[in-house]
Coordinates of C-alpha atoms in Angstrom, one line a residue:
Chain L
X974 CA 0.0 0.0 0.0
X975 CA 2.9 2.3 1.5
X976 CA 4.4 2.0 -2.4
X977 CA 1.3 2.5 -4.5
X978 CA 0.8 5.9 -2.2
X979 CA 4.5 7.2 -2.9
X980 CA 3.6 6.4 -6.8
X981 CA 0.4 8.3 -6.6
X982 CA 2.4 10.9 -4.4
X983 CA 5.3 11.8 -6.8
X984 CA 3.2 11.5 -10.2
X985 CA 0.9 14.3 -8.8
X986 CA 4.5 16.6 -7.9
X987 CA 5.5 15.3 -11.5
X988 CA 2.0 16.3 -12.5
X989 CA 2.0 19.8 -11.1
X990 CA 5.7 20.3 -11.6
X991 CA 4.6 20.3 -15.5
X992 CA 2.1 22.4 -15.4
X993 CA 4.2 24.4 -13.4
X994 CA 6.5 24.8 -16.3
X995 CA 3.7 25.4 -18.9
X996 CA 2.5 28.2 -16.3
X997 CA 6.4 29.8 -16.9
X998 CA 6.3 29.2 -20.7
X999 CA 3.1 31.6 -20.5
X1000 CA 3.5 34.0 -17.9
X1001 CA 7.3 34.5 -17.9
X1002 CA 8.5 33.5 -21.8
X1003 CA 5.4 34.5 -23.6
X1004 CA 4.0 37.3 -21.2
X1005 CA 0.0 36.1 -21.9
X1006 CA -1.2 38.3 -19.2
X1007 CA -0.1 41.8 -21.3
X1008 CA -1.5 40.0 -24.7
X1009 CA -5.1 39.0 -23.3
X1010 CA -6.2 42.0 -22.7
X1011 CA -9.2 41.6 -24.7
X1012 CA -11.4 44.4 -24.0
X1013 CA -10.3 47.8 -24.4
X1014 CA -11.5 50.0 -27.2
X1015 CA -10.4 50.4 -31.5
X1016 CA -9.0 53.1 -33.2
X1017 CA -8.6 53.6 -36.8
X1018 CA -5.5 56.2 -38.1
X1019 CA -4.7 56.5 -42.2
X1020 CA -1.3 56.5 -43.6
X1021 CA 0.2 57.0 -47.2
X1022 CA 3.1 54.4 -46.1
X1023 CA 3.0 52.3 -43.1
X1024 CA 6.4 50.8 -44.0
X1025 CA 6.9 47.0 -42.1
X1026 CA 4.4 47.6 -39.6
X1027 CA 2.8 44.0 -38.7
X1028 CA -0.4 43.0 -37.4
X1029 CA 0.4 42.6 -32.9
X1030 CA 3.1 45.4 -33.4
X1031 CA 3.1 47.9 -30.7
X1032 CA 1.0 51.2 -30.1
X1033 CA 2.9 53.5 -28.0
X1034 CA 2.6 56.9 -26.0
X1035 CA 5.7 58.5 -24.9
X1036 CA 7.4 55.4 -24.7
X1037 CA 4.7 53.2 -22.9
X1038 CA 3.1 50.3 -25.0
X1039 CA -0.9 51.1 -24.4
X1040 CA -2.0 48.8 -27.2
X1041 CA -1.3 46.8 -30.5
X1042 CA -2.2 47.1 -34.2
X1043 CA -4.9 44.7 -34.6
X1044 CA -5.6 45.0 -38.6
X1045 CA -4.2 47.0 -41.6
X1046 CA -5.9 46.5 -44.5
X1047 CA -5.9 49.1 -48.0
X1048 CA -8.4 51.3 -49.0
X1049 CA -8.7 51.1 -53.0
X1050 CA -10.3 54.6 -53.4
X1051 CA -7.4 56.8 -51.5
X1052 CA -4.8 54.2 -51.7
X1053 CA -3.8 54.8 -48.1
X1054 CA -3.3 52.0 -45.7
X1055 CA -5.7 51.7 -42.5
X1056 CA -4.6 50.4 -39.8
X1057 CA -7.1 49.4 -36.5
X1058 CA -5.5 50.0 -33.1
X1059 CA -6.6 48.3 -30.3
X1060 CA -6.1 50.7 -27.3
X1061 CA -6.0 49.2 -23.5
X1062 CA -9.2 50.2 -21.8
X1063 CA -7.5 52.3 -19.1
X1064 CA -5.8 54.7 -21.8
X1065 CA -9.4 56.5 -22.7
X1066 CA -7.8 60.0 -22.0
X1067 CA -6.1 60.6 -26.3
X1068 CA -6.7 63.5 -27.0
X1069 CA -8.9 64.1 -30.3
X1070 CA -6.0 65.9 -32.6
X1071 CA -3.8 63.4 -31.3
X1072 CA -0.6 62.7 -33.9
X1073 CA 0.1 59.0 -35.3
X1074 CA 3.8 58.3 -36.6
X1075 CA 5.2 55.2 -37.2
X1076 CA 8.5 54.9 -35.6
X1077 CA 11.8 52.2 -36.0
X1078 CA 13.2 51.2 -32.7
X1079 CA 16.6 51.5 -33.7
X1080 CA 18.5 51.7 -36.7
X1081 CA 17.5 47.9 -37.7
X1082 CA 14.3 47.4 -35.3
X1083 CA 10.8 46.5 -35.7
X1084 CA 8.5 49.2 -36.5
X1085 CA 5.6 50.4 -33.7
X1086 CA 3.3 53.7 -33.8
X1087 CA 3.8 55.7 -31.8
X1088 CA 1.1 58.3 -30.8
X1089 CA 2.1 61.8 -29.5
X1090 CA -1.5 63.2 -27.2
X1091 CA -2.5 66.4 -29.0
X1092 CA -3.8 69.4 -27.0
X1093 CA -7.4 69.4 -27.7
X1094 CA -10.4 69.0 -24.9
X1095 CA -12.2 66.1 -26.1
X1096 CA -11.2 62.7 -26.3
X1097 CA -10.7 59.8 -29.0
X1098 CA -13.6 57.0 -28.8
X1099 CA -13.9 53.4 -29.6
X1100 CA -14.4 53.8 -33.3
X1101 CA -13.0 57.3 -34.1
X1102 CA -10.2 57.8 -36.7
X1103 CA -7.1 59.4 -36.1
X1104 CA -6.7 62.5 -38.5
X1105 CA -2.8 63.5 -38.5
X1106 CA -0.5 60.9 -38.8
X1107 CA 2.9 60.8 -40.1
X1108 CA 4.1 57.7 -42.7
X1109 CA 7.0 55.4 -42.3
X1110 CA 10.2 56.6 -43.1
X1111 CA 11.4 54.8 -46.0
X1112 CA 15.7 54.5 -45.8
X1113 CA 15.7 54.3 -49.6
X1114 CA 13.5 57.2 -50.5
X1115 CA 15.5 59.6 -48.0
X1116 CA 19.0 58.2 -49.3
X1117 CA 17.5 59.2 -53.2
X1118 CA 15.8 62.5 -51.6
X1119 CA 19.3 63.1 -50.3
X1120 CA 21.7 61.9 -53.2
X1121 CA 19.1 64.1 -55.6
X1122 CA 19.7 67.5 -53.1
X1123 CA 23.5 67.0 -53.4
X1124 CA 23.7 66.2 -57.3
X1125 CA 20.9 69.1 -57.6
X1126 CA 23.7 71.5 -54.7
X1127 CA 27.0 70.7 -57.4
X1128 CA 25.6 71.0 -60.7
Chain J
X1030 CA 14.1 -15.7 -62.2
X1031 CA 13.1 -12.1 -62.9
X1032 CA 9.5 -12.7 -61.7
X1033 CA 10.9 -14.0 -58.5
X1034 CA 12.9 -11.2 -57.4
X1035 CA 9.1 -8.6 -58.8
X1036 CA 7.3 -11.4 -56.2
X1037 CA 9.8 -10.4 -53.6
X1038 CA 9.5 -6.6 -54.1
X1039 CA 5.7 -7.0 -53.7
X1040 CA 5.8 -9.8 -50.6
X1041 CA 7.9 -7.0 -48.8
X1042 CA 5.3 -4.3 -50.2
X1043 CA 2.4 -6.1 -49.3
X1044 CA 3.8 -6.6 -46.2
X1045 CA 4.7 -3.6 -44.7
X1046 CA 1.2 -2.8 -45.7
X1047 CA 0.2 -5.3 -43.9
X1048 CA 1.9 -4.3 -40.4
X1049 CA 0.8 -1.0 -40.9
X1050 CA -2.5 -1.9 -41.2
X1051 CA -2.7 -3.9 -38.0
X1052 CA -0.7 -0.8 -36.5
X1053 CA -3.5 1.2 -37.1
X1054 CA -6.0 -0.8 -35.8
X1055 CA -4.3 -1.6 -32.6
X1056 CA -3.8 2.3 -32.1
X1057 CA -8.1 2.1 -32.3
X1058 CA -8.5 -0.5 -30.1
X1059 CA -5.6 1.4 -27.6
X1060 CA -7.7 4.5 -27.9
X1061 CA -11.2 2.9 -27.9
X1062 CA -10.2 1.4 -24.3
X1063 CA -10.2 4.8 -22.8
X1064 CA -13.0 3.4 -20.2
X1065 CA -10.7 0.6 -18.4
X1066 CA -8.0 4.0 -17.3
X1067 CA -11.6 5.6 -16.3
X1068 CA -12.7 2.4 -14.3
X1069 CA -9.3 1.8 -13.1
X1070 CA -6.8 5.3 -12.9
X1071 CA -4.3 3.7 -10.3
X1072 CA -3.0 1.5 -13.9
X1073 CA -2.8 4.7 -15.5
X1074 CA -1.1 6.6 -12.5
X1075 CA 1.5 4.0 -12.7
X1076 CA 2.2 4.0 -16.1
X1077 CA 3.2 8.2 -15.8
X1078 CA 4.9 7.3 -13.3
X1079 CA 7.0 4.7 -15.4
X1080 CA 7.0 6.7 -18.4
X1081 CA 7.3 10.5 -16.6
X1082 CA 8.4 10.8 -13.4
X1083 CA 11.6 8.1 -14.3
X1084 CA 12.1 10.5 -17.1
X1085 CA 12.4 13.4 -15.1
X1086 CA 16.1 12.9 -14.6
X1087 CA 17.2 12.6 -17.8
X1088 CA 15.0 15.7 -19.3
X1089 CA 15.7 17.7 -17.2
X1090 CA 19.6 17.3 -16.9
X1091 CA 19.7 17.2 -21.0
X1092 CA 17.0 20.4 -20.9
X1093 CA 19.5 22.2 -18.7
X1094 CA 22.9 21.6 -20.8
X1095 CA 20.8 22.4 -24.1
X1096 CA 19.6 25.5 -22.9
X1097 CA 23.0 26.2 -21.5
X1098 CA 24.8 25.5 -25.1
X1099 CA 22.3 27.4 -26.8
X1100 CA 23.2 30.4 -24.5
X1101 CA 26.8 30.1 -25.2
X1102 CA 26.3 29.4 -29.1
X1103 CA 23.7 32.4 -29.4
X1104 CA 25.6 35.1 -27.3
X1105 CA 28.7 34.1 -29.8
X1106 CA 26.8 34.5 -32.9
X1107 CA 24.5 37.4 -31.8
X1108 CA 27.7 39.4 -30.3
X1109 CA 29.0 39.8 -33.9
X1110 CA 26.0 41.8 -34.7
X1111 CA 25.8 43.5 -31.7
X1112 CA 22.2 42.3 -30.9
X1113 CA 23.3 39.9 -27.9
X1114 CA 20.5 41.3 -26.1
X1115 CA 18.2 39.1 -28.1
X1116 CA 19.6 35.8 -26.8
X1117 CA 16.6 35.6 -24.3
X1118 CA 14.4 35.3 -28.0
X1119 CA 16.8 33.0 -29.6
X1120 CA 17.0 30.8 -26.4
X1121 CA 13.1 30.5 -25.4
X1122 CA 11.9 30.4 -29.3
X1123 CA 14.5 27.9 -30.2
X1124 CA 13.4 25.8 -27.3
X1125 CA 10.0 26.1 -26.9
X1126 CA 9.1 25.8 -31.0
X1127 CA 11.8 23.2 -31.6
X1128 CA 14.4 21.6 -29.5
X1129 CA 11.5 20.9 -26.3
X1130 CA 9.2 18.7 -28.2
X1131 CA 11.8 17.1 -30.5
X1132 CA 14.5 16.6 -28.0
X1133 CA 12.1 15.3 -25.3
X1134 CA 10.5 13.0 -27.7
X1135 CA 14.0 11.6 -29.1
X1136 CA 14.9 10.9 -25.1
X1137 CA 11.7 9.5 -24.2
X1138 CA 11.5 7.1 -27.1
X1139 CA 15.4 6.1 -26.2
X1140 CA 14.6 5.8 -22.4
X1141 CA 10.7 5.2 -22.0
X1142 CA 10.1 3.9 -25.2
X1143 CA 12.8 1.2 -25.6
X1144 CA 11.1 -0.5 -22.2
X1145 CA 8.2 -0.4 -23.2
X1146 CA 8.4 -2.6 -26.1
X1147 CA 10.7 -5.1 -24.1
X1148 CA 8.3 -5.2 -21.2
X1149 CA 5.2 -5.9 -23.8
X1150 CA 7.9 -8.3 -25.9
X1151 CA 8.7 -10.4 -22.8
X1152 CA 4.9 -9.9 -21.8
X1153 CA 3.9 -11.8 -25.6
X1154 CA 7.3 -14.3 -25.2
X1155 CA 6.7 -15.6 -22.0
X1156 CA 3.1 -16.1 -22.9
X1157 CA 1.7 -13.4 -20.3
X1158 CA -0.9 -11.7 -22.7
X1159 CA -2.0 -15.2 -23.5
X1160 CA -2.8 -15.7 -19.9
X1161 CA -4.3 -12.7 -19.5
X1162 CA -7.3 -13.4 -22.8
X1163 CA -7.5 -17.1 -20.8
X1164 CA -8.5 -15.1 -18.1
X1165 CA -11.0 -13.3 -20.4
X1166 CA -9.2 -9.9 -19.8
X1167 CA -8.0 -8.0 -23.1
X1168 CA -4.9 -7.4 -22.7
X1169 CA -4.7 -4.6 -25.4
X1170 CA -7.2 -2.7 -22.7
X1171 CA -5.4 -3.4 -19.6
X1172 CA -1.8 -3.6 -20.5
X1173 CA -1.3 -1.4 -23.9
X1174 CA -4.4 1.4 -23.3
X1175 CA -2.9 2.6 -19.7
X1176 CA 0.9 2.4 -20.9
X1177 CA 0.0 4.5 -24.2
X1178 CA -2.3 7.3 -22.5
X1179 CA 0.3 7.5 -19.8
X1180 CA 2.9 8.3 -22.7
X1181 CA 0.6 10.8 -24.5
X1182 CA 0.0 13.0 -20.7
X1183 CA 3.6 12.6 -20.3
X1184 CA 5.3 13.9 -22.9
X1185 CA 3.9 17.4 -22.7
X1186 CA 4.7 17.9 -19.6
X1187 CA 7.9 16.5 -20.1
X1188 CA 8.3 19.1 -23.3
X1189 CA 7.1 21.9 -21.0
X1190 CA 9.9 21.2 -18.3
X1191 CA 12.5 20.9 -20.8
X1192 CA 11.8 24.2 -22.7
X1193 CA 11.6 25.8 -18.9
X1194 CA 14.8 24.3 -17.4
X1195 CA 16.5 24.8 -20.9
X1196 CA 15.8 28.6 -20.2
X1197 CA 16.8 28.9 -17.0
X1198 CA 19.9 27.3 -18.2
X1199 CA 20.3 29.9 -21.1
X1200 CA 19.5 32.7 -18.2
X1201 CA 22.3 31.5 -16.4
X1202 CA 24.5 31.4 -18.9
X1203 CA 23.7 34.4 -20.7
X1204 CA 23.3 36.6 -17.7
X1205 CA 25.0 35.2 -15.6
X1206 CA 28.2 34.0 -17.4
X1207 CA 28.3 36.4 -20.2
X1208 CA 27.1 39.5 -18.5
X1209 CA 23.9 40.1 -20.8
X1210 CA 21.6 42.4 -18.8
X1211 CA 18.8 40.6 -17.2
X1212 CA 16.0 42.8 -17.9
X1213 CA 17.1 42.8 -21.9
X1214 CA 17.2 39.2 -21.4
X1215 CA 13.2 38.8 -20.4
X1216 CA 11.7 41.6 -22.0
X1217 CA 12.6 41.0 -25.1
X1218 CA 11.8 37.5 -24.4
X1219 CA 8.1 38.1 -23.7
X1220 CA 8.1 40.9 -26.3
X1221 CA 8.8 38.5 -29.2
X1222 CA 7.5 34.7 -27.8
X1223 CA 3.9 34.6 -28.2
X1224 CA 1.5 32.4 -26.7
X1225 CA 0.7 31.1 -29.6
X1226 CA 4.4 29.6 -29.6
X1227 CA 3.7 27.8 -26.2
X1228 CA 0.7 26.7 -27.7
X1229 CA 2.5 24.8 -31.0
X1230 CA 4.9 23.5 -28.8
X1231 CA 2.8 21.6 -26.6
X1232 CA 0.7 20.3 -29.6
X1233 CA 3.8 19.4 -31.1
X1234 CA 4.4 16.9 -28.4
X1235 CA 0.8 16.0 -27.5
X1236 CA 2.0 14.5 -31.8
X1237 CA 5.0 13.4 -30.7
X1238 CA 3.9 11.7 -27.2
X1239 CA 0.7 9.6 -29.7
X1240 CA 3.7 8.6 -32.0
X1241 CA 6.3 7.3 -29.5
X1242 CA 3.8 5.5 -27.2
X1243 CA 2.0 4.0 -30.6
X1244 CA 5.1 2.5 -32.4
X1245 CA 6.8 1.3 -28.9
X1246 CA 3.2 -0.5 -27.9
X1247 CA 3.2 -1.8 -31.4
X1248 CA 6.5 -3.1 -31.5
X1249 CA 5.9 -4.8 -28.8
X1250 CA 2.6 -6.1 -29.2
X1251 CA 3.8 -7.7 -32.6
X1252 CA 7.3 -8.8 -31.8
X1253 CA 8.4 -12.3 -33.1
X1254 CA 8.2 -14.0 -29.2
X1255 CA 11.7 -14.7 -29.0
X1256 CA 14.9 -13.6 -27.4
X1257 CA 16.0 -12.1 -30.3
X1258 CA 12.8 -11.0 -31.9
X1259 CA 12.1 -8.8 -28.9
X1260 CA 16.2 -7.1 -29.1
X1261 CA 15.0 -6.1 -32.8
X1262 CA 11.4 -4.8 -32.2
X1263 CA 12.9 -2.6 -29.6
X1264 CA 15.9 -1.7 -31.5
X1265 CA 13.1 -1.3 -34.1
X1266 CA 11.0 1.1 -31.8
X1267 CA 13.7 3.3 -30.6
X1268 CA 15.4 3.8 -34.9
X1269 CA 11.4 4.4 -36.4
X1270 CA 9.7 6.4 -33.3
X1271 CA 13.1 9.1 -33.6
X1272 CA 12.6 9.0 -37.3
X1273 CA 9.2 9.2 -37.6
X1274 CA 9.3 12.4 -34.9
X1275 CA 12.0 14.2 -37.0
X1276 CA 9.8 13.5 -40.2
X1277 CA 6.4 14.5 -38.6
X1278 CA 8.5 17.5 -37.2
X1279 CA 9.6 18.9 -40.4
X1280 CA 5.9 18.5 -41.7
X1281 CA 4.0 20.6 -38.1
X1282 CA 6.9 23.1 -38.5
X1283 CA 5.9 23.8 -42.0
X1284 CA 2.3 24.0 -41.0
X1285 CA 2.3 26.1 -38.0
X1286 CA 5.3 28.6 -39.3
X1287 CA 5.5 28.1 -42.6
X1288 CA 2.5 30.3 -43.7

């Protein structure tokens, strides 16, 4: 009896020792607590380039991730990109002329938007668009922009 | 002379048909006897204890040294381009996508596996299962069923300790060793792993623990009942479950990453 309790004993430490593990995969490796926020509340912003930005990048303010991109998708009358942002419910104080850029962390990072808060009274709601926003910058068009300038400076 | 040799190719043809055939329905009737573990857990207790907890050791020990390597071999190749601040991504992807579920499932066919198909060899030599259908018990239900979902809870709990201690092992080498700074180390981790990774790892060797447990049962189960037909079935189990896993590997990888 004593032996068939010690089994029972260690394969329910084995047991919870493995789920112990998955619980670190999640929490610790994966960080699932940041990434299931599912409520919160969507924003749409408009750009003419939004350069490698991927569906789960992140949305910043002054630094701070407050939510991801959820969609892009193209709109085939302007030709702009639209992008859906998916703002963390506590961040409900954006300004309305708040300003969209998309940013590169670093020289060779991923691309994130970053918003900078505007100065107006009223605030963004689930559903509003943002109106300003700034495109990617593309490395090759500001290398030709800047090789065109010089040959344009000599000549 | 010539239609001898086209008889051969299609005896051996029809024959590995054949055992594959009778692999598959063993696997159902191992499945369908899900209601003797229900009726009786303790058999299936001690089967993950056989095939788990005795694993323990050697997952964990190799989990630790692979994560440990990986630290060394990433901060060496990620130093060169100055990004060794991403060896907490390298370390946990690498291990949680790949080297967990495949490197768990090679070691638990080698050590789990392997004793499996002897046990149920020597079971089927020494007439045991024969007993067992006098005694109007099926043995497939009492002997194989236990043994093969003990194998399939196992395994991804085995995975999951692997990729953790693996790591911790890469922490400690990295950060510890090599002097990459810690909070680098996890944020970037958790920035880039998603959940969705954990996720395809653990199906990966829910797949890998079905495919281990199956061919070593099966081995068994239809070894030729002698001395040396039970050395080559599990010789057998240990050379086709590792192929098999690196085959079926290549094939999930391709599904969940490749689009």
């Amino acid at each position: 009896m004593a032996t068939r309790h010690t089994i029972e004993v260690t394969v329910g430490a084995f047991m919870a020792l493995g789920f112990l593990a998955l619980f670190f995969l999640a929490m610790q490796i994966s960080n699932l607590s940041l990434d299931s926020t599912a409520e919160g509340y969507r924003l749409t912003a408009r750009f003419a380039n939004v350069g490698s930005i991927k569906v789960r990048a992140p949305v910043t303010v002054a630094g701070v991730r407050v939510g991801r991109v959820e969609s892009l998708s193209f709109d085939k009358t302007t030709y702009e990109a639209v992008v859906t942002l998916r703002i963390d419910a506590g961040i409900d104080t954006l300004p309305e002329d708040t300003f969209a850029n998309v940013f590169t962390s670093g020289l060779l990072g991923e691309q994130y938007i970053g918003l900078e808060p505007g100065g107006s009274q009223d605030y963004l709601r689930d559903g509003d668009e943002i109106v300003h926003t700034q495109s990617a910058l593309v490395l090759e068009q500001m290398i030709g922009q800047f090789l065109f300038k010089k040959a344009g400076e000599s000549g | 002379m010539r239609l001898e040799s086209l008889a051969r190719l299609g005896r051996g043809g029809l024959g590995a048909l054949e055992r594959l055939g009778r692999a598959h329905l063993l696997l159902f009737a191992i499945v369908l006897g899900v209601g003797e573990i229900l009726r009786r857990p303790r058999l299936l207790t001690a089967q993950i204890f056989n095939i788990g907890v005795l694993s323990l050791l050697i997952v964990g020990v190799s989990g630790l040294f692979v994560g440990m390597v990986l630290g060394l071999q990433g901060y060496y190749v990620l130093a060169q381009f100055g990004a060794a601040q991403s060896l907490g991504v390298m370390v946990a992807t690498s291990l949680v996508r790949e080297l967990g579920p495949v490197v768990t499932a090679l070691l638990v066919a080698g050590r789990a596996g392997s004793a499996l198909t002897a046990e149920i060899g020597l079971m089927k030599a020494t007439e045991q299962l024969s007993g067992l259908e006098m005694m109007a018990v099926d043995p497939v239900r009492r002997i194989l069923t236990p043994r093969f979902y003990g194998g399939v809870i196992a395994m991804p709990l085995l995975a999951a300790i692997f990729s953790a201690v693996g790591v911790l092992g890469g922490y400690f080498v990295g950060v510890g060793l090599l002097g990459v700074d810690e909070g680098a180390f996890w944020s970037q981790m958790q920035a880039k792993v998603d959940f969705d990774d954990v996720m395809d790892g653990i199906v990966k060797s829910l797949v890998f623990g079905v495919i281990v447990t199956w061919i070593a049962l099966f081995e068994g189960y239809d070894t030729v009942p002698t001395s040396e037909g039970v050395s080559r079935s599990t010789t057998r189990s240990v050379v086709h479950a590792a192929l098999v896993v690196l085959g079926v590997d290549f094939v999930l990888t391709a599904l969940m990453f490749g689009g």
